[in-house]
Amino acid sequence: EPEVTQTPSHQVTQMGQEVILRCVPISNHLYFYWYRQILGQKVEFLVSFYNNEISEKSEIFDDQFSVERPDGSNFTLKIRSTKLEDSAMYFCASSMVRESTGELFFGEGSRLTVL
Amino acid sequence: AQSVTQPDIHITVSEGASLELRCNYSYGATPYLFWYVQSPGQGLQLLLKYFSGDTLVQGIKGFEAEFKRSQSSFNLRKPSVHWSDAAEYFCAVGGQTGANNLFFGTGTRLTVIP
């Protein structure tokens, strides 16, 4: 069964360092997303991406964040200068269509720990 | 604005017992409602969804959920829990016009005891 894969599964970094989280969405999907979950809190929407550009983003997704689809398969989330409060589980997701159905397929998550 | 509340942080049930996980939502129009499950080391998996029509929806793994507009609820149920159901369960609401992102609750962790 097709699945969304994410790497790394866990990354530990020093505050101020750049981090890139990688995702391989399901191959025929067109919409890509990043969500995050700070420990004990809600899963929060960060950004959606379609046709090589951001289609929506939340207030969380500030200038420190960027997304990219550098080739036909990978979808990356970059945090330019990490802060302690960026420590969270980051989930990538993809979907076939946009139509507000919300049928997202999620990866297993990348846990980011900022020290 | 959309929001989801899952009042129970952690629930423990015996294997074979029935289960109900609560979810309340806030949304101005007809919501799209979802339940996702996250097993240890796994990604979020869609259990079931409600868009319209029959308010009792069936999902995978023997789960069902009932949409009650009057109570703004979408509770998840299973008549007989299996040990493999131990996981984190997330309720989510979506459907804002032009959007395809979801608003999640904080999750309910289910422990199943023999």
PDB file of C-alpha atoms in Angstrom:
ATOM      1  CA  GLU A   1       0.000   0.000   0.000  1.00  0.00           C
ATOM      2  CA  PRO A   2       1.408   3.412  -0.908  1.00  0.00           C
ATOM      3  CA  GLU A   3       2.551   5.465   2.037  1.00  0.00           C
ATOM      4  CA  VAL A   4       4.091   8.764   2.972  1.00  0.00           C
ATOM      5  CA  THR A   5       7.620   8.391   4.296  1.00  0.00           C
ATOM      6  CA  GLN A   6       9.530  10.863   6.410  1.00  0.00           C
ATOM      7  CA  THR A   7      13.167  11.251   7.374  1.00  0.00           C
ATOM      8  CA  PRO A   8      14.728  11.543   9.827  1.00  0.00           C
ATOM      9  CA  SER A   9      12.530   9.898  12.404  1.00  0.00           C
ATOM     10  CA  HIS A  10      14.267  11.862  15.138  1.00  0.00           C
ATOM     11  CA  GLN A  11      16.643  14.806  14.988  1.00  0.00           C
ATOM     12  CA  VAL A  12      18.352  16.593  17.806  1.00  0.00           C
ATOM     13  CA  THR A  13      19.784  20.018  17.070  1.00  0.00           C
ATOM     14  CA  GLN A  14      21.192  23.047  18.818  1.00  0.00           C
ATOM     15  CA  MET A  15      19.187  26.236  18.989  1.00  0.00           C
ATOM     16  CA  GLY A  16      19.964  28.465  16.041  1.00  0.00           C
ATOM     17  CA  GLN A  17      20.850  25.644  13.692  1.00  0.00           C
ATOM     18  CA  GLU A  18      19.101  24.982  10.406  1.00  0.00           C
ATOM     19  CA  VAL A  19      17.046  21.823  10.081  1.00  0.00           C
ATOM     20  CA  ILE A  20      15.603  20.160   7.012  1.00  0.00           C
ATOM     21  CA  LEU A  21      12.888  17.561   7.377  1.00  0.00           C
ATOM     22  CA  ARG A  22      12.217  15.392   4.382  1.00  0.00           C
ATOM     23  CA  CYS A  23       9.105  13.722   3.096  1.00  0.00           C
ATOM     24  CA  VAL A  24       8.280  11.507   0.168  1.00  0.00           C
ATOM     25  CA  PRO A  25       4.546  11.853  -0.526  1.00  0.00           C
ATOM     26  CA  ILE A  26       2.442   9.245  -2.275  1.00  0.00           C
ATOM     27  CA  SER A  27       3.508   9.345  -5.887  1.00  0.00           C
ATOM     28  CA  ASN A  28       0.274  10.381  -7.617  1.00  0.00           C
ATOM     29  CA  HIS A  29      -0.786  12.902  -4.991  1.00  0.00           C
ATOM     30  CA  LEU A  30      -0.865  16.577  -5.852  1.00  0.00           C
ATOM     31  CA  TYR A  31      -1.250  18.365  -2.508  1.00  0.00           C
ATOM     32  CA  PHE A  32       1.309  18.305   0.233  1.00  0.00           C
ATOM     33  CA  TYR A  33       1.165  19.438   3.815  1.00  0.00           C
ATOM     34  CA  TRP A  34       3.144  19.888   6.976  1.00  0.00           C
ATOM     35  CA  TYR A  35       1.568  19.653  10.395  1.00  0.00           C
ATOM     36  CA  ARG A  36       3.230  19.654  13.767  1.00  0.00           C
ATOM     37  CA  GLN A  37       2.398  18.511  17.262  1.00  0.00           C
ATOM     38  CA  ILE A  38       4.119  19.974  20.261  1.00  0.00           C
ATOM     39  CA  LEU A  39       4.145  17.437  23.060  1.00  0.00           C
ATOM     40  CA  GLY A  40       0.784  17.340  24.789  1.00  0.00           C
ATOM     41  CA  GLN A  41      -0.795  19.816  22.403  1.00  0.00           C
ATOM     42  CA  LYS A  42      -2.924  19.663  19.296  1.00  0.00           C
ATOM     43  CA  VAL A  43      -1.797  18.651  15.868  1.00  0.00           C
ATOM     44  CA  GLU A  44      -1.523  22.010  14.110  1.00  0.00           C
ATOM     45  CA  PHE A  45      -1.570  22.888  10.445  1.00  0.00           C
ATOM     46  CA  LEU A  46       1.551  24.611   9.158  1.00  0.00           C
ATOM     47  CA  VAL A  47       1.372  24.807   5.398  1.00  0.00           C
ATOM     48  CA  SER A  48      -0.081  23.309   2.259  1.00  0.00           C
ATOM     49  CA  PHE A  49       1.646  23.175  -1.102  1.00  0.00           C
ATOM     50  CA  TYR A  50       0.325  22.685  -4.584  1.00  0.00           C
ATOM     51  CA  ASN A  51       1.719  23.191  -8.045  1.00  0.00           C
ATOM     52  CA  ASN A  52       5.108  24.175  -6.672  1.00  0.00           C
ATOM     53  CA  GLU A  53       3.858  26.936  -4.468  1.00  0.00           C
ATOM     54  CA  ILE A  54       2.367  27.471  -1.056  1.00  0.00           C
ATOM     55  CA  SER A  55      -1.421  27.450  -1.226  1.00  0.00           C
ATOM     56  CA  GLU A  56      -2.119  28.112   2.451  1.00  0.00           C
ATOM     57  CA  LYS A  57      -0.140  28.682   5.595  1.00  0.00           C
ATOM     58  CA  SER A  58      -0.915  29.220   9.230  1.00  0.00           C
ATOM     59  CA  GLU A  59       0.318  31.900  11.593  1.00  0.00           C
ATOM     60  CA  ILE A  60       2.896  29.444  12.866  1.00  0.00           C
ATOM     61  CA  PHE A  61       4.558  29.298   9.466  1.00  0.00           C
ATOM     62  CA  ASP A  62       6.636  32.443   9.746  1.00  0.00           C
ATOM     63  CA  ASP A  63       9.759  33.527   7.887  1.00  0.00           C
ATOM     64  CA  GLN A  64      11.857  30.935   9.683  1.00  0.00           C
ATOM     65  CA  PHE A  65      10.015  28.199   7.818  1.00  0.00           C
ATOM     66  CA  SER A  66      10.142  27.312   4.158  1.00  0.00           C
ATOM     67  CA  VAL A  67       9.001  24.418   2.030  1.00  0.00           C
ATOM     68  CA  GLU A  68      10.281  23.126  -1.208  1.00  0.00           C
ATOM     69  CA  ARG A  69       9.743  20.369  -3.680  1.00  0.00           C
ATOM     70  CA  PRO A  70      13.220  20.189  -5.160  1.00  0.00           C
ATOM     71  CA  ASP A  71      12.530  17.218  -7.405  1.00  0.00           C
ATOM     72  CA  GLY A  72       9.583  15.091  -8.409  1.00  0.00           C
ATOM     73  CA  SER A  73       9.448  13.105  -5.225  1.00  0.00           C
ATOM     74  CA  ASN A  74      10.731  14.936  -2.149  1.00  0.00           C
ATOM     75  CA  PHE A  75       8.892  17.588  -0.167  1.00  0.00           C
ATOM     76  CA  THR A  76      10.979  19.349   2.448  1.00  0.00           C
ATOM     77  CA  LEU A  77      10.396  21.591   5.421  1.00  0.00           C
ATOM     78  CA  LYS A  78      13.276  23.846   6.384  1.00  0.00           C
ATOM     79  CA  ILE A  79      13.562  25.682   9.650  1.00  0.00           C
ATOM     80  CA  ARG A  80      16.222  28.307   9.176  1.00  0.00           C
ATOM     81  CA  SER A  81      17.215  29.038  12.752  1.00  0.00           C
ATOM     82  CA  THR A  82      15.617  26.696  15.226  1.00  0.00           C
ATOM     83  CA  LYS A  83      14.208  27.834  18.533  1.00  0.00           C
ATOM     84  CA  LEU A  84      13.457  25.804  21.625  1.00  0.00           C
ATOM     85  CA  GLU A  85       9.748  26.089  20.916  1.00  0.00           C
ATOM     86  CA  ASP A  86      10.213  24.389  17.552  1.00  0.00           C
ATOM     87  CA  SER A  87      10.644  21.105  19.385  1.00  0.00           C
ATOM     88  CA  ALA A  88       7.741  18.995  18.170  1.00  0.00           C
ATOM     89  CA  MET A  89       6.671  16.085  16.036  1.00  0.00           C
ATOM     90  CA  TYR A  90       6.374  17.182  12.435  1.00  0.00           C
ATOM     91  CA  PHE A  91       3.988  15.300  10.203  1.00  0.00           C
ATOM     92  CA  CYS A  92       4.007  15.376   6.438  1.00  0.00           C
ATOM     93  CA  ALA A  93       0.824  14.537   4.570  1.00  0.00           C
ATOM     94  CA  SER A  94      -0.356  14.325   1.002  1.00  0.00           C
ATOM     95  CA  SER A  95      -3.669  14.108  -0.781  1.00  0.00           C
ATOM     96  CA  MET A  96      -4.974  13.452  -4.233  1.00  0.00           C
ATOM     97  CA  VAL A  97      -7.469  16.274  -4.404  1.00  0.00           C
ATOM     98  CA  ARG A  98      -8.172  19.515  -2.669  1.00  0.00           C
ATOM     99  CA  GLU A  99     -11.938  19.621  -2.539  1.00  0.00           C
ATOM    100  CA  SER A 100     -12.031  20.213   1.206  1.00  0.00           C
ATOM    101  CA  THR A 101     -12.465  16.531   1.840  1.00  0.00           C
ATOM    102  CA  GLY A 102      -9.440  16.476   4.070  1.00  0.00           C
ATOM    103  CA  GLU A 103      -8.539  12.929   3.099  1.00  0.00           C
ATOM    104  CA  LEU A 104      -4.950  13.286   4.016  1.00  0.00           C
ATOM    105  CA  PHE A 105      -2.422  10.493   4.174  1.00  0.00           C
ATOM    106  CA  PHE A 106       0.129  11.091   6.894  1.00  0.00           C
ATOM    107  CA  GLY A 107       3.669   9.958   7.423  1.00  0.00           C
ATOM    108  CA  GLU A 108       4.991   8.605  10.692  1.00  0.00           C
ATOM    109  CA  GLY A 109       6.398  11.932  11.724  1.00  0.00           C
ATOM    110  CA  SER A 110       9.813  13.414  12.404  1.00  0.00           C
ATOM    111  CA  ARG A 111      10.542  14.268  15.994  1.00  0.00           C
ATOM    112  CA  LEU A 112      12.614  17.426  16.336  1.00  0.00           C
ATOM    113  CA  THR A 113      14.332  18.202  19.603  1.00  0.00           C
ATOM    114  CA  VAL A 114      15.957  21.610  19.928  1.00  0.00           C
ATOM    115  CA  LEU A 115      18.441  21.999  22.770  1.00  0.00           C
TER     116      LEU A 115
ATOM    117  CA  ALA B   1     -13.245  29.487  13.622  1.00  0.00           C
ATOM    118  CA  GLN B   2     -13.034  25.738  13.706  1.00  0.00           C
ATOM    119  CA  SER B   3     -11.959  23.948  16.847  1.00  0.00           C
ATOM    120  CA  VAL B   4     -12.115  20.462  18.243  1.00  0.00           C
ATOM    121  CA  THR B   5     -12.225  19.333  21.846  1.00  0.00           C
ATOM    122  CA  GLN B   6     -11.420  15.864  23.040  1.00  0.00           C
ATOM    123  CA  PRO B   7     -12.250  15.929  26.747  1.00  0.00           C
ATOM    124  CA  ASP B   8     -10.521  12.675  27.633  1.00  0.00           C
ATOM    125  CA  ILE B   9      -6.748  12.699  27.582  1.00  0.00           C
ATOM    126  CA  HIS B  10      -6.386   9.043  28.520  1.00  0.00           C
ATOM    127  CA  ILE B  11      -8.847   6.179  28.657  1.00  0.00           C
ATOM    128  CA  THR B  12      -8.247   2.639  29.867  1.00  0.00           C
ATOM    129  CA  VAL B  13     -10.582  -0.185  28.922  1.00  0.00           C
ATOM    130  CA  SER B  14     -10.489  -3.940  29.273  1.00  0.00           C
ATOM    131  CA  GLU B  15     -10.148  -6.052  26.177  1.00  0.00           C
ATOM    132  CA  GLY B  16     -13.594  -6.997  24.951  1.00  0.00           C
ATOM    133  CA  ALA B  17     -15.274  -4.018  26.581  1.00  0.00           C
ATOM    134  CA  SER B  18     -17.055  -1.339  24.626  1.00  0.00           C
ATOM    135  CA  LEU B  19     -15.420   1.996  23.885  1.00  0.00           C
ATOM    136  CA  GLU B  20     -16.608   5.526  23.322  1.00  0.00           C
ATOM    137  CA  LEU B  21     -14.220   8.401  22.673  1.00  0.00           C
ATOM    138  CA  ARG B  22     -15.702  11.850  22.835  1.00  0.00           C
ATOM    139  CA  CYS B  23     -15.250  14.656  20.366  1.00  0.00           C
ATOM    140  CA  ASN B  24     -16.927  18.048  20.300  1.00  0.00           C
ATOM    141  CA  TYR B  25     -16.407  20.533  17.535  1.00  0.00           C
ATOM    142  CA  SER B  26     -17.040  24.153  16.817  1.00  0.00           C
ATOM    143  CA  TYR B  27     -17.743  25.128  13.255  1.00  0.00           C
ATOM    144  CA  GLY B  28     -20.101  27.614  11.647  1.00  0.00           C
ATOM    145  CA  ALA B  29     -21.282  25.553   8.717  1.00  0.00           C
ATOM    146  CA  THR B  30     -21.699  21.862   8.046  1.00  0.00           C
ATOM    147  CA  PRO B  31     -18.443  20.327   9.179  1.00  0.00           C
ATOM    148  CA  TYR B  32     -16.390  17.618   7.667  1.00  0.00           C
ATOM    149  CA  LEU B  33     -15.416  15.389  10.573  1.00  0.00           C
ATOM    150  CA  PHE B  34     -12.713  12.799  10.852  1.00  0.00           C
ATOM    151  CA  TRP B  35     -11.207  10.343  13.247  1.00  0.00           C
ATOM    152  CA  TYR B  36      -7.560   9.419  12.852  1.00  0.00           C
ATOM    153  CA  VAL B  37      -5.598   6.844  14.793  1.00  0.00           C
ATOM    154  CA  GLN B  38      -1.898   6.815  15.500  1.00  0.00           C
ATOM    155  CA  SER B  39      -0.404   3.541  16.625  1.00  0.00           C
ATOM    156  CA  PRO B  40       3.046   3.605  18.212  1.00  0.00           C
ATOM    157  CA  GLY B  41       5.669   4.305  15.580  1.00  0.00           C
ATOM    158  CA  GLN B  42       3.060   4.822  12.890  1.00  0.00           C
ATOM    159  CA  GLY B  43       1.648   7.789  11.041  1.00  0.00           C
ATOM    160  CA  LEU B  44      -1.861   9.104  11.396  1.00  0.00           C
ATOM    161  CA  GLN B  45      -4.337   6.742   9.737  1.00  0.00           C
ATOM    162  CA  LEU B  46      -7.862   7.705   8.756  1.00  0.00           C
ATOM    163  CA  LEU B  47     -10.462   5.610  10.609  1.00  0.00           C
ATOM    164  CA  LEU B  48     -13.607   7.202   9.250  1.00  0.00           C
ATOM    165  CA  LYS B  49     -15.107  10.445   8.046  1.00  0.00           C
ATOM    166  CA  TYR B  50     -18.409  12.268   7.892  1.00  0.00           C
ATOM    167  CA  PHE B  51     -19.298  14.690   5.126  1.00  0.00           C
ATOM    168  CA  SER B  52     -23.087  14.464   4.826  1.00  0.00           C
ATOM    169  CA  GLY B  53     -25.959  12.004   4.760  1.00  0.00           C
ATOM    170  CA  ASP B  54     -26.317   9.200   7.252  1.00  0.00           C
ATOM    171  CA  THR B  55     -25.140  10.461  10.618  1.00  0.00           C
ATOM    172  CA  LEU B  56     -23.820   7.081  11.659  1.00  0.00           C
ATOM    173  CA  VAL B  57     -20.675   6.298   9.755  1.00  0.00           C
ATOM    174  CA  GLN B  58     -18.749   3.077   9.663  1.00  0.00           C
ATOM    175  CA  GLY B  59     -15.000   2.965   9.505  1.00  0.00           C
ATOM    176  CA  ILE B  60     -12.168   0.536   9.428  1.00  0.00           C
ATOM    177  CA  LYS B  61     -11.230  -1.853  12.224  1.00  0.00           C
ATOM    178  CA  GLY B  62     -14.830  -2.103  13.449  1.00  0.00           C
ATOM    179  CA  PHE B  63     -15.127   1.539  14.487  1.00  0.00           C
ATOM    180  CA  GLU B  64     -18.139   3.749  13.984  1.00  0.00           C
ATOM    181  CA  ALA B  65     -18.977   7.331  14.817  1.00  0.00           C
ATOM    182  CA  GLU B  66     -22.194   9.285  15.095  1.00  0.00           C
ATOM    183  CA  PHE B  67     -22.583  12.898  14.084  1.00  0.00           C
ATOM    184  CA  LYS B  68     -24.994  14.768  16.368  1.00  0.00           C
ATOM    185  CA  ARG B  69     -25.474  18.302  15.194  1.00  0.00           C
ATOM    186  CA  SER B  70     -27.554  19.283  18.224  1.00  0.00           C
ATOM    187  CA  GLN B  71     -24.687  18.326  20.517  1.00  0.00           C
ATOM    188  CA  SER B  72     -21.877  19.360  18.180  1.00  0.00           C
ATOM    189  CA  SER B  73     -20.418  15.937  18.753  1.00  0.00           C
ATOM    190  CA  PHE B  74     -18.833  13.195  16.722  1.00  0.00           C
ATOM    191  CA  ASN B  75     -18.086  10.410  19.184  1.00  0.00           C
ATOM    192  CA  LEU B  76     -16.173   7.344  18.174  1.00  0.00           C
ATOM    193  CA  ARG B  77     -17.386   3.932  19.280  1.00  0.00           C
ATOM    194  CA  LYS B  78     -16.412   0.325  19.121  1.00  0.00           C
ATOM    195  CA  PRO B  79     -18.509  -2.473  20.646  1.00  0.00           C
ATOM    196  CA  SER B  80     -15.587  -4.722  21.607  1.00  0.00           C
ATOM    197  CA  VAL B  81     -12.048  -3.457  21.962  1.00  0.00           C
ATOM    198  CA  HIS B  82      -9.036  -5.505  20.954  1.00  0.00           C
ATOM    199  CA  TRP B  83      -5.560  -5.176  22.434  1.00  0.00           C
ATOM    200  CA  SER B  84      -4.330  -3.912  19.064  1.00  0.00           C
ATOM    201  CA  ASP B  85      -6.622  -0.885  19.370  1.00  0.00           C
ATOM    202  CA  ALA B  86      -4.263   0.658  21.918  1.00  0.00           C
ATOM    203  CA  ALA B  87      -3.206   3.900  20.251  1.00  0.00           C
ATOM    204  CA  GLU B  88      -3.719   7.653  20.168  1.00  0.00           C
ATOM    205  CA  TYR B  89      -6.994   8.783  18.607  1.00  0.00           C
ATOM    206  CA  PHE B  90      -7.476  12.183  17.052  1.00  0.00           C
ATOM    207  CA  CYS B  91     -10.697  13.866  16.066  1.00  0.00           C
ATOM    208  CA  ALA B  92     -10.435  16.517  13.368  1.00  0.00           C
ATOM    209  CA  VAL B  93     -12.683  18.973  11.576  1.00  0.00           C
ATOM    210  CA  GLY B  94     -12.224  20.374   8.112  1.00  0.00           C
ATOM    211  CA  GLY B  95     -14.174  21.807   5.291  1.00  0.00           C
ATOM    212  CA  GLN B  96     -13.591  25.510   5.341  1.00  0.00           C
ATOM    213  CA  THR B  97     -14.318  26.755   1.836  1.00  0.00           C
ATOM    214  CA  GLY B  98     -11.212  26.748  -0.255  1.00  0.00           C
ATOM    215  CA  ALA B  99      -9.169  25.051   2.388  1.00  0.00           C
ATOM    216  CA  ASN B 100      -7.990  21.520   2.726  1.00  0.00           C
ATOM    217  CA  ASN B 101      -6.350  21.679   6.096  1.00  0.00           C
ATOM    218  CA  LEU B 102      -7.648  20.059   9.211  1.00  0.00           C
ATOM    219  CA  PHE B 103      -8.107  21.230  12.785  1.00  0.00           C
ATOM    220  CA  PHE B 104      -7.260  18.520  15.275  1.00  0.00           C
ATOM    221  CA  GLY B 105      -8.115  17.835  18.865  1.00  0.00           C
ATOM    222  CA  THR B 106      -5.416  17.094  21.399  1.00  0.00           C
ATOM    223  CA  GLY B 107      -5.979  13.371  21.103  1.00  0.00           C
ATOM    224  CA  THR B 108      -7.109  10.612  23.440  1.00  0.00           C
ATOM    225  CA  ARG B 109      -4.687   7.881  24.383  1.00  0.00           C
ATOM    226  CA  LEU B 110      -6.343   4.485  24.666  1.00  0.00           C
ATOM    227  CA  THR B 111      -4.842   1.782  26.849  1.00  0.00           C
ATOM    228  CA  VAL B 112      -6.274  -1.725  26.612  1.00  0.00           C
ATOM    229  CA  ILE B 113      -5.766  -4.082  29.528  1.00  0.00           C
ATOM    230  CA  PRO B 114      -6.121  -7.860  29.259  1.00  0.00           C
TER     231      PRO B 114
END
